[in-house]
PDB file of C-alpha atoms and ligand atoms in Angstrom:
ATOM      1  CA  UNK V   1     -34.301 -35.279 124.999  1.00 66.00           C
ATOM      2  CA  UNK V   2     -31.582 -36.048 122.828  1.00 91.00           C
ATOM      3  CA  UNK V   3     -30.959 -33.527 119.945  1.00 97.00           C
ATOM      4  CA  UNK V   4     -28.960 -33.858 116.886  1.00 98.00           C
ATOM      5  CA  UNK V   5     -25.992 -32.898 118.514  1.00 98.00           C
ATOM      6  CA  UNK V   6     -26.662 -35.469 120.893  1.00 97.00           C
ATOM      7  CA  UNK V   7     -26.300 -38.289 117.866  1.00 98.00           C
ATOM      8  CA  UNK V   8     -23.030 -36.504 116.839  1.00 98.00           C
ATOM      9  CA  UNK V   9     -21.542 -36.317 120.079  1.00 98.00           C
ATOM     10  CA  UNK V  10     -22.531 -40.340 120.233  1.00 97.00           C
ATOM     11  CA  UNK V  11     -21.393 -41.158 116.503  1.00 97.00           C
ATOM     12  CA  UNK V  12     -24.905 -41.622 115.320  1.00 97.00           C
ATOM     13  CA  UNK V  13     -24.875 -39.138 112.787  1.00 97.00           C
ATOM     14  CA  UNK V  14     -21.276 -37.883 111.231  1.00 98.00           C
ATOM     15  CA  UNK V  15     -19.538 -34.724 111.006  1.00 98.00           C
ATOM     16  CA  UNK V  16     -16.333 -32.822 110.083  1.00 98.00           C
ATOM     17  CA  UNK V  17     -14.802 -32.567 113.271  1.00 98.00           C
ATOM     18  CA  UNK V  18     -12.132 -29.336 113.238  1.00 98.00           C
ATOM     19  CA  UNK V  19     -11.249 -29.643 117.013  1.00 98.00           C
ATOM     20  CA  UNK V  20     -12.416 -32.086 119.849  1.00 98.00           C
ATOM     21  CA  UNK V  21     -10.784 -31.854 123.559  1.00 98.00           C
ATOM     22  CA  UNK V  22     -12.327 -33.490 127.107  1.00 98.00           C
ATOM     23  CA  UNK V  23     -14.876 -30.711 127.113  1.00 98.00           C
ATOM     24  CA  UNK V  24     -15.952 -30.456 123.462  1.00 98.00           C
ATOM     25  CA  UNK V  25     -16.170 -31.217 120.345  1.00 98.00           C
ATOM     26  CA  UNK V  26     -16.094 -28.593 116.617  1.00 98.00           C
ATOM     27  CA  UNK V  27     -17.300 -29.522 113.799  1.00 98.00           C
ATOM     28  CA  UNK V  28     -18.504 -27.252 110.646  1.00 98.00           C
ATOM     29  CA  UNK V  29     -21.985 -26.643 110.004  1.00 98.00           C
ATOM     30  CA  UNK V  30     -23.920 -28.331 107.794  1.00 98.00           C
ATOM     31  CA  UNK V  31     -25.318 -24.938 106.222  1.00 98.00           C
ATOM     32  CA  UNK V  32     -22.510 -22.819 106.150  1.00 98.00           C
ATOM     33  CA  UNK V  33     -23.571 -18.919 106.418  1.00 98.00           C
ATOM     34  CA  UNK V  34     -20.111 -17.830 105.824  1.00 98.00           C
ATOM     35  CA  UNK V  35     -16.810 -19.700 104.595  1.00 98.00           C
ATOM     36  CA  UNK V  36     -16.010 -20.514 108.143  1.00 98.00           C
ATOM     37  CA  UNK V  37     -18.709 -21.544 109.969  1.00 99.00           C
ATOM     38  CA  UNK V  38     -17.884 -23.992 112.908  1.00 99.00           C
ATOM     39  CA  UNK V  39     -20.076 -24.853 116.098  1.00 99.00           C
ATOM     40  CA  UNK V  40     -18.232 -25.544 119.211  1.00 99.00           C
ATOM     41  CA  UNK V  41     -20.813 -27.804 121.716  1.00 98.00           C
ATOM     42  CA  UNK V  42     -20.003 -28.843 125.180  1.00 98.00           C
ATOM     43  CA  UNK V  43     -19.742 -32.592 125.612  1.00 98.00           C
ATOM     44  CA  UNK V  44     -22.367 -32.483 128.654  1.00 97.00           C
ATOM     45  CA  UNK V  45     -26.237 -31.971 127.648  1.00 95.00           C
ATOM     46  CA  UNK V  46     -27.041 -28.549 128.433  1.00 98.00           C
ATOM     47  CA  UNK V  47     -29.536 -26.905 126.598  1.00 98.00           C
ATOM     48  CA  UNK V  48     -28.234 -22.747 126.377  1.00 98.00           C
ATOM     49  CA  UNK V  49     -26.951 -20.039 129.022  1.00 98.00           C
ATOM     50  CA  UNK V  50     -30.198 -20.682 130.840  1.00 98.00           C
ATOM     51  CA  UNK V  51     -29.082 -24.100 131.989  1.00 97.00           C
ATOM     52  CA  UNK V  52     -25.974 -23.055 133.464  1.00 98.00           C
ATOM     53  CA  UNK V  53     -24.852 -22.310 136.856  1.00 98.00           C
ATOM     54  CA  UNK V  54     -21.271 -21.807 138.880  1.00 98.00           C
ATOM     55  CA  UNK V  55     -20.698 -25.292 138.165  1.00 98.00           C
ATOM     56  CA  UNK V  56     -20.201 -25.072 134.585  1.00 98.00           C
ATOM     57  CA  UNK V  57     -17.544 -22.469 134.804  1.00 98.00           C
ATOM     58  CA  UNK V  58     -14.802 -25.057 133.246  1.00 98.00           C
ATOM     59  CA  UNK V  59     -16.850 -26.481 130.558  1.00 98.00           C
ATOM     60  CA  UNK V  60     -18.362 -22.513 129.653  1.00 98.00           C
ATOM     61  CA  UNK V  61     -14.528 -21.547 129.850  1.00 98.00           C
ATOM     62  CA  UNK V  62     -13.741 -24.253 127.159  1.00 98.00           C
ATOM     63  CA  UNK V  63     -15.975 -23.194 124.623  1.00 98.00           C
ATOM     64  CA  UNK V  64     -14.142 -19.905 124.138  1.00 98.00           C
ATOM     65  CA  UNK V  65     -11.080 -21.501 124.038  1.00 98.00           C
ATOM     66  CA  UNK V  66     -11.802 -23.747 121.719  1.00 98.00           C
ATOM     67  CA  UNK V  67     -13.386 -20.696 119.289  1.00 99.00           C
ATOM     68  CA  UNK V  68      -9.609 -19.119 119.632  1.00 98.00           C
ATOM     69  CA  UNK V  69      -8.645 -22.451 118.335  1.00 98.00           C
ATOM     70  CA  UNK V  70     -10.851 -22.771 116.169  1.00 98.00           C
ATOM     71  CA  UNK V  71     -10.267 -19.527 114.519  1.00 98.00           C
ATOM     72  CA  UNK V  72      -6.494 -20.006 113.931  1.00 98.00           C
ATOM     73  CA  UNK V  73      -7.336 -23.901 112.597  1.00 98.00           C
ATOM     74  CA  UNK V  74      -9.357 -22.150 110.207  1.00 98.00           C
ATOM     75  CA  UNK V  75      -6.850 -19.121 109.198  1.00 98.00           C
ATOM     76  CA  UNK V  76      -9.369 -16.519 110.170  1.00 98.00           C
ATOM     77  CA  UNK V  77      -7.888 -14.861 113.323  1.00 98.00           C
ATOM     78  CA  UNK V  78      -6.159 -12.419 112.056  1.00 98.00           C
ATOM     79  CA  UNK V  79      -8.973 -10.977 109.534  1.00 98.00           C
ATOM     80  CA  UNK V  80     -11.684 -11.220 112.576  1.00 98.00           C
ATOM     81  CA  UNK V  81     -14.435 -13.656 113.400  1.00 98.00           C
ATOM     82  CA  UNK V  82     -17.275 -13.537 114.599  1.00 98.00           C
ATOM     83  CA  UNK V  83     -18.655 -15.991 117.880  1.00 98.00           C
ATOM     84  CA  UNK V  84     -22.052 -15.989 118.694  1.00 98.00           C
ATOM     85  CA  UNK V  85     -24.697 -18.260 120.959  1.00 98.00           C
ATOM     86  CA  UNK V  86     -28.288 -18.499 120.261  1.00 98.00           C
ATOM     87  CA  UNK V  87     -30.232 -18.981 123.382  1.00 98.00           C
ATOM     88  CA  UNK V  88     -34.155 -19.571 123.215  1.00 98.00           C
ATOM     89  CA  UNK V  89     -36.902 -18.669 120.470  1.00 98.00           C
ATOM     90  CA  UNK V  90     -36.174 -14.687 120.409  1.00 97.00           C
ATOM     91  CA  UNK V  91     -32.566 -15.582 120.472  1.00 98.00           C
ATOM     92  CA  UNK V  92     -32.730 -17.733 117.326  1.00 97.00           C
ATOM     93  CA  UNK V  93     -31.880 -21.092 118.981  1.00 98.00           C
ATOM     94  CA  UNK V  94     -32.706 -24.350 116.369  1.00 98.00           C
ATOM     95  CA  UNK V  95     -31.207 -27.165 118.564  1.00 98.00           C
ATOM     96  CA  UNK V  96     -31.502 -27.469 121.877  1.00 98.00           C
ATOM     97  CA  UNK V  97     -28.111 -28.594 122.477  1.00 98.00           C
ATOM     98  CA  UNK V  98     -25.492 -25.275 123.634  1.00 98.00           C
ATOM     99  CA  UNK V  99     -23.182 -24.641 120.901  1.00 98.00           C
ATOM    100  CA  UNK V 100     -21.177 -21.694 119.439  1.00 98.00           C
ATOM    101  CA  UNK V 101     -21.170 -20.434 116.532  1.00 98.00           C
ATOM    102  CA  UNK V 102     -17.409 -19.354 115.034  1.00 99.00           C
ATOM    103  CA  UNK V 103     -18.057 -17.932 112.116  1.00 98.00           C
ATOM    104  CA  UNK V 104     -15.443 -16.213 109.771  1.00 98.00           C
ATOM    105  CA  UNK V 105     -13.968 -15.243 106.397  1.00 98.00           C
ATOM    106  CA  UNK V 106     -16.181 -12.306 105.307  1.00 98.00           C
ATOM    107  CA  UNK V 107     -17.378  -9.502 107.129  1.00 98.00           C
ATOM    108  CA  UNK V 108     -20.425  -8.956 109.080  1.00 97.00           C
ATOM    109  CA  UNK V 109     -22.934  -6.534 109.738  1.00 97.00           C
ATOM    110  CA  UNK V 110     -23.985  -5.081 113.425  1.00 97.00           C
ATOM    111  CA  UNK V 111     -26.817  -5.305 114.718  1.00 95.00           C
ATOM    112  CA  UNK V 112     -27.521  -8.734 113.035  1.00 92.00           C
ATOM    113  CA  UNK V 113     -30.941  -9.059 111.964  1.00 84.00           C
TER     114      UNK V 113
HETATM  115  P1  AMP O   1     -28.971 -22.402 116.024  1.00 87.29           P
HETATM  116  O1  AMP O   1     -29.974 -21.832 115.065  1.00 87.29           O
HETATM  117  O2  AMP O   1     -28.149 -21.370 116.735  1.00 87.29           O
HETATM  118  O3  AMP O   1     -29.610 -23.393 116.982  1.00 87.29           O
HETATM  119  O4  AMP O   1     -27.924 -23.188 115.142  1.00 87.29           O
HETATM  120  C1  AMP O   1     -28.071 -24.528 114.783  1.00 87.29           C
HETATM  121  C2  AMP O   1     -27.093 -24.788 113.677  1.00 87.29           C
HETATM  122  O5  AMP O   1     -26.940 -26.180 113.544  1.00 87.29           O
HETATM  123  C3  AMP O   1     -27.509 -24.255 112.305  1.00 87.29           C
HETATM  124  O6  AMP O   1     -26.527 -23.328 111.842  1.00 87.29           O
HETATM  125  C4  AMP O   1     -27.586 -25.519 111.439  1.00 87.29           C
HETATM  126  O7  AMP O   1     -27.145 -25.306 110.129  1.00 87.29           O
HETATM  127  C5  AMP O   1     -26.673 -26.463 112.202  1.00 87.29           C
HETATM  128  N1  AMP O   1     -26.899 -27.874 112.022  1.00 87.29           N
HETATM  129  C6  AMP O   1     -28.072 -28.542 112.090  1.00 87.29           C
HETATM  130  N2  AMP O   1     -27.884 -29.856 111.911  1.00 87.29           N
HETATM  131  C7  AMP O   1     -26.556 -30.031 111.725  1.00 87.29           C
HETATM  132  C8  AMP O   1     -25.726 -31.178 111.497  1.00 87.29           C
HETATM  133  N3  AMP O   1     -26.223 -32.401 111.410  1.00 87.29           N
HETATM  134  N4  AMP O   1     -24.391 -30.973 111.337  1.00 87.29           N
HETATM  135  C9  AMP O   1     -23.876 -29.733 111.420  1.00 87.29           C
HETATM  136  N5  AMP O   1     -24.602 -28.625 111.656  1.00 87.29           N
HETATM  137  C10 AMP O   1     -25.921 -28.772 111.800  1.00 87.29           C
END
């Protein structure tokens, strides 16, 4: 099923890219909870952590990298970010396409809600 971030990763739909390499592609969120708020999604169709296996090391590697570059793009690696996945209903997961959340430039509370 294609998602949303399905259309973005084809050009269907725009965003504000902040970072795009072979593996993926950053853009900010539409509905910013914070003043950085970025989401980092693999450019292969997986749906969360529970459709990964050994063979998605590279591409699972990638989206952490990117959230390091992502942070510095976005001047907030110094201050502290915060990088989170939502997998599945309890997890708080809206689209069904993997992404990452880097979020930044205030502080936030633990546990989150
Ligand atoms: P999650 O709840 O973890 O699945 O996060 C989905 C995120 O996607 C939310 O933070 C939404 O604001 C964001 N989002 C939904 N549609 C778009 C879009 N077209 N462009 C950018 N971000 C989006």
């Amino acid at each position: 099923m294609t998602t949303i971030f399905g259309k973005i990763l084809k050009g269907d739909i725009p965003c504000t890219k902040v970072y795009e390499d072979d593996w993926v592609l950053a853009f900010d969120d539409v509905a910013p909870q914070a003043p950085v708020h970025v989401l980092i999604i693999p450019k292969i169709p997986l749906v969360n952590l529970n459709d990964v296996d050994e063979s998605h090391e590279k591409v699972l590697g990638r989206l952490l990298l990117a959230a390091r570059i992502v942070a510095a793009k976005k001047g907030v690696a110094t201050a502290g970010y915060r990088v989170v996945m939502n997998n599945g209903e309890n997890g708080g997961q809206s689209v069904y396409h993997m992404h990452v959340h880097v979020m930044g430039g205030r502080a936030f509370a633990w546990p989150p809600g």
